[in-house]
Amino acid sequence: MKRGRQPAAHSSVQEFLHGLAQLTSDAFSTPENPVLCAMTLMRERRPLCVAASGCAAHSLEELQYRFTDGPCLTAVQQLTTVVIGDLEDNSDWGGYAPAARALGIRSLVSVPLDMNTEGRAALTLYSGQAGRFDEHAVSLAAGYALRIHKPVRLATRLSSKEEESADLMAAMQSRTTIDLAVGIVMGQNRCSQDKAFGILRAASSRRNMKLRDLAAQMVMSVGQADATTHFDA
């Protein structure tokens, strides 16, 4: 395995993970035999490709999700290393092997990553050469997985926090928009906040619109000459 370049600073967790996948691909590749890399994370029994060295590697991971089975999913679910020397001779996962061969893959190794409480994950290396991952290569892959599992675990934890923060921000923005719309209705109808909210909710139901969408439409239309935001009490 050749030594890859060090990861540069990334602007997001997702970029870091994809950068790490590319570095892994570079580390195991040779000019004559490129190796693709992807990482799958499973939370609540739902697999997600969190990193890939390129579109081809991402497609190979997604392929397993479509078949709901494959070497990577087996490695994740059973926490065991899976090695396929030649997909031409493999029939363990039904239609997966011929589909992967159609994408130019002949051999692979999938190594589980120690994610502690962050779910289950696996690092998968793909090659277009049969027999690419011999005992020595598998040992290198296992050792590499041990070295990267902590940063991957931390990155996925941060990613989860980013998602929670994004959801919270979206909820706060939605709540703010609705509050502004309620204020508009209060001013138009000279009514209480509860009464204004009821008017807004009734209008949302009549128009078959989500409350936040109607509220956003009202707020945007305020000040426009042709605004039609008035609702009768």
Tab-separated table of C-alpha atoms in Angstrom, residues 60-198:
chain	number	residue	atom	x	y	z
A	60	LEU	CA	-21.481	0.218	-6.145
A	61	GLU	CA	-22.666	0.938	-2.606
A	62	GLU	CA	-26.117	1.993	-3.791
A	63	LEU	CA	-26.293	-1.199	-5.824
A	64	GLN	CA	-26.223	-3.249	-2.636
A	65	TYR	CA	-28.968	-1.160	-1.084
A	66	ARG	CA	-31.186	-1.836	-4.088
A	67	PHE	CA	-30.621	-5.571	-3.730
A	68	THR	CA	-30.943	-5.181	0.086
A	69	ASP	CA	-27.951	-7.509	0.341
A	70	GLY	CA	-24.298	-7.625	-0.552
A	71	PRO	CA	-20.794	-7.971	0.898
A	72	CYS	CA	-20.735	-4.503	2.444
A	73	LEU	CA	-24.104	-4.945	4.146
A	74	THR	CA	-22.974	-8.360	5.370
A	75	ALA	CA	-19.807	-6.826	6.844
A	76	VAL	CA	-21.876	-4.123	8.550
A	77	GLN	CA	-24.570	-6.412	9.900
A	78	GLN	CA	-22.358	-9.307	10.969
A	79	LEU	CA	-19.297	-7.233	11.946
A	80	THR	CA	-17.068	-9.519	9.932
A	81	THR	CA	-14.589	-8.957	7.106
A	82	VAL	CA	-15.896	-10.102	3.732
A	83	VAL	CA	-13.486	-10.943	0.909
A	84	ILE	CA	-14.482	-11.820	-2.658
A	85	GLY	CA	-11.618	-13.008	-4.816
A	86	ASP	CA	-13.613	-13.148	-8.036
A	87	LEU	CA	-17.212	-12.104	-8.581
A	88	GLU	CA	-17.301	-14.466	-11.557
A	89	ASP	CA	-17.357	-17.362	-9.071
A	90	ASN	CA	-19.661	-15.791	-6.497
A	91	SER	CA	-23.386	-16.376	-6.056
A	92	ASP	CA	-23.793	-15.534	-2.372
A	93	TRP	CA	-25.897	-12.422	-2.944
A	94	GLY	CA	-28.119	-13.346	-5.843
A	95	GLY	CA	-28.145	-10.712	-8.567
A	96	TYR	CA	-25.580	-8.488	-6.893
A	97	ALA	CA	-22.494	-10.214	-8.335
A	98	PRO	CA	-23.472	-9.928	-12.025
A	99	ALA	CA	-24.620	-6.334	-11.477
A	100	ALA	CA	-21.277	-5.421	-9.878
A	101	ARG	CA	-19.390	-7.168	-12.689
A	102	ALA	CA	-21.367	-5.078	-15.163
A	103	LEU	CA	-19.858	-2.024	-13.437
A	104	GLY	CA	-16.367	-3.405	-13.997
A	105	ILE	CA	-15.695	-4.932	-10.566
A	106	ARG	CA	-14.139	-8.376	-10.089
A	107	SER	CA	-12.916	-8.425	-6.477
A	108	LEU	CA	-13.472	-6.583	-3.215
A	109	VAL	CA	-12.880	-6.534	0.512
A	110	SER	CA	-15.260	-5.040	3.076
A	111	VAL	CA	-14.011	-4.406	6.610
A	112	PRO	CA	-16.269	-3.378	9.517
A	113	LEU	CA	-15.383	-0.174	11.377
A	114	ASP	CA	-15.631	0.136	15.141
A	115	MET	CA	-18.260	2.857	15.538
A	116	ASN	CA	-19.109	2.326	19.205
A	117	THR	CA	-22.540	3.950	19.671
A	118	GLU	CA	-22.618	5.740	16.304
A	119	GLY	CA	-24.192	2.804	14.464
A	120	ARG	CA	-22.428	0.239	12.307
A	121	ALA	CA	-20.149	0.930	9.369
A	122	ALA	CA	-17.837	-0.709	6.885
A	123	LEU	CA	-14.978	0.308	4.628
A	124	THR	CA	-15.145	-1.365	1.216
A	125	LEU	CA	-12.415	-1.505	-1.425
A	126	TYR	CA	-13.281	-2.483	-5.017
A	127	SER	CA	-11.023	-3.601	-7.851
A	128	GLY	CA	-11.513	-4.495	-11.480
A	129	GLN	CA	-8.844	-7.190	-11.102
A	130	ALA	CA	-9.725	-10.687	-9.909
A	131	GLY	CA	-7.755	-11.800	-6.862
A	132	ARG	CA	-6.623	-8.244	-6.076
A	133	PHE	CA	-7.164	-8.648	-2.333
A	134	ASP	CA	-4.936	-11.492	-1.208
A	135	GLU	CA	-4.148	-12.279	2.424
A	136	HIS	CA	-1.581	-9.475	2.631
A	137	ALA	CA	-3.933	-6.889	1.097
A	138	VAL	CA	-6.744	-7.937	3.435
A	139	SER	CA	-4.403	-7.554	6.409
A	140	LEU	CA	-3.459	-4.063	5.218
A	141	ALA	CA	-7.125	-3.147	4.801
A	142	ALA	CA	-7.938	-4.387	8.310
A	143	GLY	CA	-5.039	-2.414	9.776
A	144	TYR	CA	-6.074	0.669	7.828
A	145	ALA	CA	-9.643	0.341	9.143
A	146	LEU	CA	-8.291	0.294	12.696
A	147	ARG	CA	-6.395	3.525	12.077
A	148	ILE	CA	-9.307	5.460	10.575
A	149	HIS	CA	-12.228	4.263	12.689
A	150	LYS	CA	-11.836	7.024	15.293
A	151	PRO	CA	-11.886	9.970	12.860
A	152	VAL	CA	-14.749	8.345	10.933
A	153	ARG	CA	-16.656	7.818	14.165
A	154	LEU	CA	-16.081	11.425	15.196
A	155	ALA	CA	-17.050	12.711	11.737
A	156	THR	CA	-20.320	10.780	11.689
A	157	ARG	CA	-21.083	12.033	15.188
A	158	LEU	CA	-20.494	15.616	14.062
A	159	SER	CA	-22.569	14.981	10.947
A	160	SER	CA	-25.432	13.802	13.117
A	161	LYS	CA	-25.129	16.954	15.230
A	162	GLU	CA	-25.092	19.090	12.072
A	163	GLU	CA	-28.294	17.402	10.886
A	164	GLU	CA	-29.928	17.983	14.262
A	165	SER	CA	-28.845	21.636	14.186
A	166	ALA	CA	-30.147	22.049	10.629
A	167	ASP	CA	-33.492	20.522	11.608
A	168	LEU	CA	-33.700	22.786	14.639
A	169	MET	CA	-32.842	25.858	12.559
A	170	ALA	CA	-35.477	24.945	9.964
A	171	ALA	CA	-38.052	24.494	12.713
A	172	MET	CA	-37.125	27.847	14.252
A	173	GLN	CA	-37.334	29.592	10.873
A	174	SER	CA	-40.710	27.993	10.211
A	175	ARG	CA	-41.964	29.038	13.656
A	176	THR	CA	-40.743	32.606	13.103
A	177	THR	CA	-42.511	32.820	9.732
A	178	ILE	CA	-45.749	31.537	11.220
A	179	ASP	CA	-45.506	34.029	14.081
A	180	LEU	CA	-45.019	36.863	11.587
A	181	ALA	CA	-48.045	35.709	9.602
A	182	VAL	CA	-50.125	35.522	12.793
A	183	GLY	CA	-49.084	39.097	13.525
A	184	ILE	CA	-50.237	40.163	10.062
A	185	VAL	CA	-53.641	38.532	10.588
A	186	MET	CA	-53.923	40.138	14.037
A	187	GLY	CA	-53.319	43.556	12.501
A	188	GLN	CA	-55.719	42.988	9.621
A	189	ASN	CA	-58.537	41.657	11.791
A	190	ARG	CA	-57.820	43.444	15.107
A	191	CYS	CA	-58.082	40.119	16.902
A	192	SER	CA	-56.192	38.152	19.527
A	193	GLN	CA	-53.184	35.964	18.783
A	194	ASP	CA	-55.191	32.764	19.336
A	195	LYS	CA	-57.953	34.009	17.052
A	196	ALA	CA	-55.416	34.996	14.375
A	197	PHE	CA	-53.740	31.593	14.519
A	198	GLY	CA	-57.139	29.919	14.114
